[in-house]
Backbone as a printed PyTorch tensor [residue, N CA C, xyz], in Angstrom:
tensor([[[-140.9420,  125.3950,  195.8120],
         [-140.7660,  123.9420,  195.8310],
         [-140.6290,  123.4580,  197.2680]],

        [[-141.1740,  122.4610,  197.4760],
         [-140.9920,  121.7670,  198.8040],
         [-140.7840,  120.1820,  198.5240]],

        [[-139.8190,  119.8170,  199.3230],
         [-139.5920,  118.1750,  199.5910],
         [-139.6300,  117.6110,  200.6880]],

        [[-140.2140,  116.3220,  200.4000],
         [-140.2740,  115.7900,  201.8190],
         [-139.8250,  114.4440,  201.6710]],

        [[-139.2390,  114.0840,  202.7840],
         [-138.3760,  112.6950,  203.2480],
         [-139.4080,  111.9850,  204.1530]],

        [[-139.7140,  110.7200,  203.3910],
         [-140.4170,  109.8930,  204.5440],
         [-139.3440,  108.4540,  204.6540]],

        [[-139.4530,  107.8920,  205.5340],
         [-138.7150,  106.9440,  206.0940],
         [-139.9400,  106.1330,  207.4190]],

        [[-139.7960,  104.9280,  206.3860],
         [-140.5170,  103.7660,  207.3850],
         [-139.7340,  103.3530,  208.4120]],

        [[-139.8810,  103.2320,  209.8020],
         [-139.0410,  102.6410,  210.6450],
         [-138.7090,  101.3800,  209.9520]],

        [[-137.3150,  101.0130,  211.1680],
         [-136.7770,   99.8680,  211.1370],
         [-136.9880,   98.7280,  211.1810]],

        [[-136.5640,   97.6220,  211.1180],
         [-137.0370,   96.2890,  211.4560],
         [-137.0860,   96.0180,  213.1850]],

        [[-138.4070,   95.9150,  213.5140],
         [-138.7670,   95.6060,  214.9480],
         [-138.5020,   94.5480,  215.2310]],

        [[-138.3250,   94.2940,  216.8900],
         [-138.8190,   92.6460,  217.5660],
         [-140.0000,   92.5380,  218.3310]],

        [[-139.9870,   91.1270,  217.6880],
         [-141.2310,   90.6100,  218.6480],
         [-141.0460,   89.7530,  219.6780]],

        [[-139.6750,   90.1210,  220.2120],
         [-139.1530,   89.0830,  221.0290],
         [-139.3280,   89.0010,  222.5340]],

        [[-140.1030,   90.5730,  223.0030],
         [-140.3010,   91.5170,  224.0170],
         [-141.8470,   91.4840,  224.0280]],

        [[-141.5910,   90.9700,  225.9400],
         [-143.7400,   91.8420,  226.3350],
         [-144.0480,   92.6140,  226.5650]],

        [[-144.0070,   93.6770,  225.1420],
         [-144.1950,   94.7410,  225.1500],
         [-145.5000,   95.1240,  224.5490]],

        [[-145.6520,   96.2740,  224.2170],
         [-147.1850,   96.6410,  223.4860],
         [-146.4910,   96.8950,  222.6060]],

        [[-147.3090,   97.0630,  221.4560],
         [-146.6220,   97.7970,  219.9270],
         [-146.1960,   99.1170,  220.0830]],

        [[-146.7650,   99.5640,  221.2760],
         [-145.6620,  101.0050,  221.0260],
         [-144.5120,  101.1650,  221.6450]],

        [[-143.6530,  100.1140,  222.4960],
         [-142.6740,  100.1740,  223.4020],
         [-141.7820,   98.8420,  221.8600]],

        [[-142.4010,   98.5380,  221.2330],
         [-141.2640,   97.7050,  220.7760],
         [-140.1240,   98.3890,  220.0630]],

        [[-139.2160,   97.4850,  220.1660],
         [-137.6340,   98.0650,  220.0420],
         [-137.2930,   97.3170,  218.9430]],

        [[-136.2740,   97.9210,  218.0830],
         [-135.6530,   97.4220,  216.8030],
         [-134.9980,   96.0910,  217.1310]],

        [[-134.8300,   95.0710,  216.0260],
         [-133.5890,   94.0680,  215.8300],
         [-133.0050,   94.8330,  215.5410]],

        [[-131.7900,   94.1190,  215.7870],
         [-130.1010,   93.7540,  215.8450],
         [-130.0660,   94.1050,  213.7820]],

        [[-130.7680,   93.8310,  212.8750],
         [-131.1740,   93.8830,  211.8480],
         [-131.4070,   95.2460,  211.3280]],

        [[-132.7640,   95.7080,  211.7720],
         [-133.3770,   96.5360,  211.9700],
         [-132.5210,   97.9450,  212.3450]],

        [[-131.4820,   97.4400,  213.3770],
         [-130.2640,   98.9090,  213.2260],
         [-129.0330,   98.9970,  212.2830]],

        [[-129.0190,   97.7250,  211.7270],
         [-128.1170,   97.6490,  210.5070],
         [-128.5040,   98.6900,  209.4600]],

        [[-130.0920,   98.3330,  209.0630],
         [-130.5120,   98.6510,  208.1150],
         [-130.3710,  100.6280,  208.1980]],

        [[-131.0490,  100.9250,  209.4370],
         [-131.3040,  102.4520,  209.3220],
         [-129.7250,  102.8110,  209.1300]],

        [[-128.2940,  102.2300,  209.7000],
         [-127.7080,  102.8160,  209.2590],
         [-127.1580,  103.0110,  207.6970]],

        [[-127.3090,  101.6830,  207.2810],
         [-126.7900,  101.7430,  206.3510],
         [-127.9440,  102.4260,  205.3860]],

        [[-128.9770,  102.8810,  205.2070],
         [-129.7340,  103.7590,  205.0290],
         [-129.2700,  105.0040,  205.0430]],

        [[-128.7880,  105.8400,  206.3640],
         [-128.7970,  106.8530,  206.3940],
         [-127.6860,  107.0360,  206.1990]],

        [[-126.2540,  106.5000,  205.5680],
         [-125.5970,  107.0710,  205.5220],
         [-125.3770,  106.9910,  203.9600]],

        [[-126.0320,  106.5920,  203.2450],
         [-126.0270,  106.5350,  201.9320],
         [-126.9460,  107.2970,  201.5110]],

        [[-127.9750,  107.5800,  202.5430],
         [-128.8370,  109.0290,  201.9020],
         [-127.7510,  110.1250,  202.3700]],

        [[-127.1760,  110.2010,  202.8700],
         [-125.9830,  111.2980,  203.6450],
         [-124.9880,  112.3440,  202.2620]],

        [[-124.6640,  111.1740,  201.3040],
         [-123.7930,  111.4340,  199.8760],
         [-124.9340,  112.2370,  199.2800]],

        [[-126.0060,  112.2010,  199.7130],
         [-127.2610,  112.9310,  198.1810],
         [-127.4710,  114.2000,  198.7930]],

        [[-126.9980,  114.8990,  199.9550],
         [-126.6390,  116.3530,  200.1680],
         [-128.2180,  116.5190,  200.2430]],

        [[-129.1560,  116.2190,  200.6650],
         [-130.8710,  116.8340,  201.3290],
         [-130.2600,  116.9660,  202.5070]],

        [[-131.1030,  118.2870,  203.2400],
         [-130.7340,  118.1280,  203.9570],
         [-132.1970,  118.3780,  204.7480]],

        [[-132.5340,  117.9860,  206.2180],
         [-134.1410,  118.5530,  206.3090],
         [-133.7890,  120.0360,  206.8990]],

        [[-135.2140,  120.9290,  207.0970],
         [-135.5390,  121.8850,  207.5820],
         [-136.1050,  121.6370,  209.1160]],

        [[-136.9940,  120.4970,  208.8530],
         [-138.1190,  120.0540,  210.5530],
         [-137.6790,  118.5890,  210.1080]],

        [[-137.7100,  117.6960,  211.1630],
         [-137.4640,  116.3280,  211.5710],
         [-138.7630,  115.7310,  212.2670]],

        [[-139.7290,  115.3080,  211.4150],
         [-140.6890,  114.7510,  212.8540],
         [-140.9260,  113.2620,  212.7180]],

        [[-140.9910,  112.7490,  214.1230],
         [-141.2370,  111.0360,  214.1680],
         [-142.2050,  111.1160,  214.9660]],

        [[-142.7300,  109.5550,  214.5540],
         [-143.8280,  109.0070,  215.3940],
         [-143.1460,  108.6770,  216.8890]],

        [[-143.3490,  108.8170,  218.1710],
         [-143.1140,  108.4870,  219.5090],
         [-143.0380,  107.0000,  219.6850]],

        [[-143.3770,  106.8310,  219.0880],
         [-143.4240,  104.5870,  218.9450],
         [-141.6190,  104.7890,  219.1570]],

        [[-141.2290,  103.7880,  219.5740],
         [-139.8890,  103.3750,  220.0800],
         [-139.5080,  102.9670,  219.0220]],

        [[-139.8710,  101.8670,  217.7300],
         [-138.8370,  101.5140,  216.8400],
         [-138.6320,  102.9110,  215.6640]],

        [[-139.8380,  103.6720,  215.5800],
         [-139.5460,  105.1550,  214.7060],
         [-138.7260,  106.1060,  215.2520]],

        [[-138.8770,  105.7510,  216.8920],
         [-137.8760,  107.0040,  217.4230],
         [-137.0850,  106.7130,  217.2780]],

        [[-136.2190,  105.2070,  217.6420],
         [-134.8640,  104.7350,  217.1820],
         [-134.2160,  104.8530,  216.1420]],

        [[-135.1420,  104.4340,  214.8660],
         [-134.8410,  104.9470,  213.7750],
         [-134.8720,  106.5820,  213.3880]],

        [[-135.3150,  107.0510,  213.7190],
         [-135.1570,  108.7690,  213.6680],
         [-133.8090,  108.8840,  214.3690]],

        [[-133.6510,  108.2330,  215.3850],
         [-132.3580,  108.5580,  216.0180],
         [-130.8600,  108.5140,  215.5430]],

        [[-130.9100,  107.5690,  214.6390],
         [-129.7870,  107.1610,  213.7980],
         [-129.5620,  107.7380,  212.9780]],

        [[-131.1380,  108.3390,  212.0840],
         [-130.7910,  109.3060,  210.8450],
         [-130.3910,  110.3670,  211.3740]],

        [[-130.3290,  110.8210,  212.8160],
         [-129.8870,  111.9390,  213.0210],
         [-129.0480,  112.2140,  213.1660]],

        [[-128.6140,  111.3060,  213.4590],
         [-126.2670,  110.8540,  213.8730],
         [-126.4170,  110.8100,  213.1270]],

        [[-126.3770,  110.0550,  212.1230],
         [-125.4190,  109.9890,  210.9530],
         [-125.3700,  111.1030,  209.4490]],

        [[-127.1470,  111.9260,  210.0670],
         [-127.0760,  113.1390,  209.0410],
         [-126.3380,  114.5520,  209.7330]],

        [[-125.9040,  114.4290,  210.8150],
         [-125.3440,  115.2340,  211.7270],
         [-126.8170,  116.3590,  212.0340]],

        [[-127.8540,  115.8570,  211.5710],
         [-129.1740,  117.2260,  212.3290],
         [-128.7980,  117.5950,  213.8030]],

        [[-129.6140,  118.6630,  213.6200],
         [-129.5540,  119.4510,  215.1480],
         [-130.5000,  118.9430,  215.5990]],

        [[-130.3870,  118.8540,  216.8980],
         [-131.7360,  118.7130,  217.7100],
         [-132.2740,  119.5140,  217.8390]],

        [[-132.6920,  120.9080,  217.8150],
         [-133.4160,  121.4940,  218.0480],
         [-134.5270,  121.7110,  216.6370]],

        [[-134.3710,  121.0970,  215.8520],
         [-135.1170,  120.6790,  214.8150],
         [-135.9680,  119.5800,  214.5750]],

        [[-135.6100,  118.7530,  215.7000],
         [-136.5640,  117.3840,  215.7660],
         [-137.7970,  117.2740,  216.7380]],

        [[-139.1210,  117.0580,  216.5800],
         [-140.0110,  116.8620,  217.1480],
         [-140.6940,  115.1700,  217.5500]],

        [[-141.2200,  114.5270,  218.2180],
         [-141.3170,  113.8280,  217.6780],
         [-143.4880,  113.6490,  218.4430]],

        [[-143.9060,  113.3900,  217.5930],
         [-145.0960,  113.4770,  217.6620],
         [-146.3230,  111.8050,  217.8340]],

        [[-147.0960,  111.9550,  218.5600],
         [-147.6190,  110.9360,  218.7510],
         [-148.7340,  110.5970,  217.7480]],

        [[-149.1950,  111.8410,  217.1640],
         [-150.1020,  111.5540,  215.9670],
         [-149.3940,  110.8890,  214.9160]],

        [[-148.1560,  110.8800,  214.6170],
         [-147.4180,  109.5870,  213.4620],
         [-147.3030,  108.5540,  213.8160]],

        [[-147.6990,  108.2900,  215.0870],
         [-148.2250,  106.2440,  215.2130],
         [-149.6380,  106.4850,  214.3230]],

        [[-149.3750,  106.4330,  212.5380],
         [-150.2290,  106.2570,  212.4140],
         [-150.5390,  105.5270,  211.3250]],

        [[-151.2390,  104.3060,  211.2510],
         [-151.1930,  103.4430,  210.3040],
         [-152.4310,  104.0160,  208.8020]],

        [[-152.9660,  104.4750,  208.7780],
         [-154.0600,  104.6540,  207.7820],
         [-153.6900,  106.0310,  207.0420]],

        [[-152.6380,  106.3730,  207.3920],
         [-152.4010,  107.6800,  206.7460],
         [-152.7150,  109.3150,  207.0200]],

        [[-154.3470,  109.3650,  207.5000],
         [-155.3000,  110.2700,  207.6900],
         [-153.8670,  111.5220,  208.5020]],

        [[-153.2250,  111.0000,  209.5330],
         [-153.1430,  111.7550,  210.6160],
         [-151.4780,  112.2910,  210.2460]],

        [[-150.5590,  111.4580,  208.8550],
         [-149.6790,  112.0110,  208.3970],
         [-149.7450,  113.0750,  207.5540]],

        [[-151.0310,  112.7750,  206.7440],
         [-151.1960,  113.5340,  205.8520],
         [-151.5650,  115.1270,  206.2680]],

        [[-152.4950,  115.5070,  207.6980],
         [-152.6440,  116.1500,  208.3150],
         [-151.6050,  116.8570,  208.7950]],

        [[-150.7420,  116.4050,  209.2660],
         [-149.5280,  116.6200,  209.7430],
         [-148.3790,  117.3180,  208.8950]],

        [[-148.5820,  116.6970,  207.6410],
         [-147.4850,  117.2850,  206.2930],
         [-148.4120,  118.7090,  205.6560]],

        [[-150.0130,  119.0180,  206.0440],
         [-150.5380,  119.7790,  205.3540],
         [-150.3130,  121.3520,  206.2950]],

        [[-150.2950,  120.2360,  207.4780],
         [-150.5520,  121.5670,  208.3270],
         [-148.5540,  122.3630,  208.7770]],

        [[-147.6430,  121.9960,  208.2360],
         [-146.1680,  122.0310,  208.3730],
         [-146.4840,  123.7800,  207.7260]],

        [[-145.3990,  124.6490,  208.8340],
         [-145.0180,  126.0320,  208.4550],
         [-144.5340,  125.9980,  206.8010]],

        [[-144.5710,  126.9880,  206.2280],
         [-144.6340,  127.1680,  204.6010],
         [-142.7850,  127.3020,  204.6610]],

        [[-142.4830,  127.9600,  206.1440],
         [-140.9170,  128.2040,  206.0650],
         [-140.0780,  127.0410,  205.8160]],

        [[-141.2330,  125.5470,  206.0910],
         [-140.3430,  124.5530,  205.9200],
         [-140.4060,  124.3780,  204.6190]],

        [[-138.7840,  124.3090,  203.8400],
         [-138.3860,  123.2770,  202.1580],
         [-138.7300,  122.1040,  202.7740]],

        [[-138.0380,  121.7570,  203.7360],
         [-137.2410,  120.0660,  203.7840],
         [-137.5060,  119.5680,  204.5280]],

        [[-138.8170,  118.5880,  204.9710],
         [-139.4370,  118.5150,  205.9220],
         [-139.1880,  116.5650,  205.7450]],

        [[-138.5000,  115.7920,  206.8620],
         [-138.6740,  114.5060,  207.0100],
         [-139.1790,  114.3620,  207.9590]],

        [[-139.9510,  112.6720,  207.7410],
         [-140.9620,  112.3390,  208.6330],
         [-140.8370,  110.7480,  208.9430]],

        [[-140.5290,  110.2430,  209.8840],
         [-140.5590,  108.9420,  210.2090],
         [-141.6620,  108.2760,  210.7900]],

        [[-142.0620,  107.3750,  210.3640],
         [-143.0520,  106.7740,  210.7590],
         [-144.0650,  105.5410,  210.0710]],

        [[-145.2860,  104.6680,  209.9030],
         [-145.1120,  103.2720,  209.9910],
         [-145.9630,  103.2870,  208.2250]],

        [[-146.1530,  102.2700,  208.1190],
         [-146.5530,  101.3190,  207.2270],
         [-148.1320,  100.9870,  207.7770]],

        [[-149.5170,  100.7600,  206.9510],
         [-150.0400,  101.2230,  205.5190],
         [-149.4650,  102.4850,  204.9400]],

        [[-149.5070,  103.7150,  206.2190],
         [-149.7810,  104.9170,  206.2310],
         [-148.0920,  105.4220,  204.7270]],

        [[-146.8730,  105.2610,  205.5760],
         [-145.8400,  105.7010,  204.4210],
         [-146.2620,  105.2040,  202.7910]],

        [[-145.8240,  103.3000,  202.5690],
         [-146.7230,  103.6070,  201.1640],
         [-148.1580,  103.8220,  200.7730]],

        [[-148.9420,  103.9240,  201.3730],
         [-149.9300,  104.6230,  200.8160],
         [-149.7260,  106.3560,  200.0620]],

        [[-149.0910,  106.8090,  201.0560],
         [-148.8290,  108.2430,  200.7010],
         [-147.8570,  108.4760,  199.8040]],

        [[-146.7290,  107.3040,  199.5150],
         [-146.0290,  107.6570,  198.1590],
         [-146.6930,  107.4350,  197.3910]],

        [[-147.2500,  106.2620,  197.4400],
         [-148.0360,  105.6690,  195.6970],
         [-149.0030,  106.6650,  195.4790]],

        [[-149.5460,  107.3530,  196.0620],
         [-150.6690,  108.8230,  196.2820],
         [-150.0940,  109.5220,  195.6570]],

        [[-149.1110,  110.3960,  196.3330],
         [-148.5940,  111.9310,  196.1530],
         [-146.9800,  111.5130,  195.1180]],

        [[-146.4080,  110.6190,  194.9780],
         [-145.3270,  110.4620,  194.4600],
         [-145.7380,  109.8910,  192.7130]],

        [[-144.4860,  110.2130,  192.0470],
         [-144.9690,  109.0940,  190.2890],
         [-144.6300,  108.4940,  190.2020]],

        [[-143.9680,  107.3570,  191.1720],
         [-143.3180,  106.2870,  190.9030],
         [-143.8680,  105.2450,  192.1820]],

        [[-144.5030,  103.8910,  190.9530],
         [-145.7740,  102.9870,  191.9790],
         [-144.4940,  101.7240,  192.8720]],

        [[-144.6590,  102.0830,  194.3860],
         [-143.8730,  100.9700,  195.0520],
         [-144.7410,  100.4350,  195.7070]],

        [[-144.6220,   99.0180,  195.5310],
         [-145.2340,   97.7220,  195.9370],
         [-145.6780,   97.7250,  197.5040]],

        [[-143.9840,   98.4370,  198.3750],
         [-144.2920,   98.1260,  199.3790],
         [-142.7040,   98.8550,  199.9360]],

        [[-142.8560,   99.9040,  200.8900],
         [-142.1630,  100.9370,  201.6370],
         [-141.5470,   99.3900,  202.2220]],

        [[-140.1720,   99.6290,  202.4550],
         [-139.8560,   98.1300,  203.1410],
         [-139.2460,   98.9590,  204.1630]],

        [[-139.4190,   98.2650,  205.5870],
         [-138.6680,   98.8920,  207.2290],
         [-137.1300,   99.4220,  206.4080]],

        [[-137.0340,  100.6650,  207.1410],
         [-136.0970,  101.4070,  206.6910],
         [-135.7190,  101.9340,  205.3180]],

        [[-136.8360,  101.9590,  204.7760],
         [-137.0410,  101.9320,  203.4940],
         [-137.3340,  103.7520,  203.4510]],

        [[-136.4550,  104.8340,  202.5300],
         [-136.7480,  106.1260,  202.3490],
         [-137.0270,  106.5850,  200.8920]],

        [[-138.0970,  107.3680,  200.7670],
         [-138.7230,  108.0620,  200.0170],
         [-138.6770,  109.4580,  199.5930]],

        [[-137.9230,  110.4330,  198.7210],
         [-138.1970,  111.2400,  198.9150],
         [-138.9930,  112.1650,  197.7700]],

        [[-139.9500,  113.3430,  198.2420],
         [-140.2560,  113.5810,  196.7450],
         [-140.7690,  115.1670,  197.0320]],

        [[-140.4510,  115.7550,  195.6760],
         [-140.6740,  117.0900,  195.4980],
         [-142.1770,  117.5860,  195.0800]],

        [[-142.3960,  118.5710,  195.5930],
         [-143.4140,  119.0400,  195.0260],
         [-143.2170,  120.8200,  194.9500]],

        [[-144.0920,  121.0000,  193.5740],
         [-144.0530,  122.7320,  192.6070],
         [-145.4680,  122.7550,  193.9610]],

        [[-145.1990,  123.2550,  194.7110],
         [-146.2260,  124.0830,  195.7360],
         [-145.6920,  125.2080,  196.8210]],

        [[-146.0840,  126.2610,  197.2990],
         [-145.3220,  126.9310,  198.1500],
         [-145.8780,  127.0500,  199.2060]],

        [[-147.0030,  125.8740,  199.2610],
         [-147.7320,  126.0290,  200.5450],
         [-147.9120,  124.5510,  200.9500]],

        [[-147.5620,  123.9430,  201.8380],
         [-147.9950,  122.5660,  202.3100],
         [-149.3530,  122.4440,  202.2620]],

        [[-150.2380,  123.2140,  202.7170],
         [-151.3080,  123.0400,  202.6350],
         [-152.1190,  122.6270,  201.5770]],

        [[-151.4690,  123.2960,  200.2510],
         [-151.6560,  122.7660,  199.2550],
         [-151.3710,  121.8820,  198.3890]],

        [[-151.0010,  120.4450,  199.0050],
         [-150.1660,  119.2940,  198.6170],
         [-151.0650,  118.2350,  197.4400]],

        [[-150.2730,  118.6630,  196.9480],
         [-150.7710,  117.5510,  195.4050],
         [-149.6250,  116.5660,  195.1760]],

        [[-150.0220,  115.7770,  193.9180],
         [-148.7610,  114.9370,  193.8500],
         [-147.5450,  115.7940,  193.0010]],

        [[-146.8110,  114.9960,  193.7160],
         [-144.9480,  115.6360,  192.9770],
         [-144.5540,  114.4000,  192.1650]],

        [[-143.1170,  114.7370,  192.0210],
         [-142.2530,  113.7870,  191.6090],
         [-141.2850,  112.6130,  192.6040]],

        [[-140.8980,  111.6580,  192.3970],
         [-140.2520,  110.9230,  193.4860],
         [-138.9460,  111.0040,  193.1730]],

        [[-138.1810,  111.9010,  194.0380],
         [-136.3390,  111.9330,  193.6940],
         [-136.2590,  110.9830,  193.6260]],

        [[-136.0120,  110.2400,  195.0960],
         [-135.1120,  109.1460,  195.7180],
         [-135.8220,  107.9770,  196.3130]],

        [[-135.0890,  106.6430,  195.7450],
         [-135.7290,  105.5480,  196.6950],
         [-134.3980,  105.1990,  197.3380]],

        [[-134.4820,  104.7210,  198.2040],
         [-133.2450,  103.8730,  199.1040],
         [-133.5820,  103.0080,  199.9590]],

        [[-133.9530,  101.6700,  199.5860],
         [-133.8990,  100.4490,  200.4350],
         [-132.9130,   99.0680,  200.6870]],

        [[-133.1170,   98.7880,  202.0180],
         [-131.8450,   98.5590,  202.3280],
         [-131.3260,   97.0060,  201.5430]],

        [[-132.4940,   96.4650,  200.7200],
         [-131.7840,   95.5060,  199.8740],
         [-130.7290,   95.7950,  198.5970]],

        [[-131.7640,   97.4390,  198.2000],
         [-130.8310,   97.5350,  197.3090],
         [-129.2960,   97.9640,  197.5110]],

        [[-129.1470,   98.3500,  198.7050],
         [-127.8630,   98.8820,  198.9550],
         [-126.8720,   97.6230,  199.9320]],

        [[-127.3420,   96.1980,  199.5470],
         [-126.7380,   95.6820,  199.8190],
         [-126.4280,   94.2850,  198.7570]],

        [[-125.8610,   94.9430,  197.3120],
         [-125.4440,   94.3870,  196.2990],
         [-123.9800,   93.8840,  196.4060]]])
């Protein structure tokens, strides 16, 4: 069995002249990842590999899940092929992951995250919302061989603010 954690970055600004890959989270946007990650924190996953997209609002957000899941750093990568909107280059990325990894999370953007749940997961979401986590199992012992699984966990940050 293998699972994997995806997590859409945070809520960005556009308040900065920046390029899309230097932009930095709202004030919002870091609310959310925490209160995200520390309520995925109670559901005891824990990862094996950590990889984010290099974009500044995924690294930020990777950064938080990492405080607050207490990960090691020497488990986190963070990769420039997950700035990637169409999917192609996540999916690549999750196929080509060592077999040693169970627990493999991955941060990074929107088409690309829901496309790949509503794909590989059984449960149809409208729309991965910023800071929005996914997680889902799959009966395979090889990444390479990734079909669809089941979807444990959703956690978005509206719903956890009832």
């Amino acid at each position: 069995m293998k699972k994997l954690i995806l997590v859409r970055h945070a809520k960005s600004s556009w308040e900065h002249d920046v390029t899309d890959h230097q932009r930095p989270l709202k004030r919002r946007g870091l609310k959310d990842a925490n209160l995200v990650s520390k309520s995925f924190n109670s559901k005891g996953l824990t990862a094996d590999l950590v990889i984010s997209s290099d974009a500044i609002r995924a690294k930020t957000t990777a950064e938080i899940f990492i405080s607050n899941l207490n990960i090691e750093e020497n488990i986190v990568k963070f990769n420039h092929d997950l700035y990637d909107f169409s999917g192609t280059d996540l999916i690549r990325i999750i196929k080509s992951c060592d077999d040693t990894i169970y627990t493999l999370m991955l941060f990074g953007h929107n088409y690309a995250i829901t496309a790949f749940v509503n794909t590989y997961g059984d449960k149809y979401i409208d729309n991965v919302p910023t800071s929005g986590l996914v997680a889902i199992e799959f009966d395979m012992d090889h990444w390479n061989e990734l079909k669809p699984g089941k979807t444990l966990i959703t956690l978005f940050p509206r719903d956890l603010k009832l």
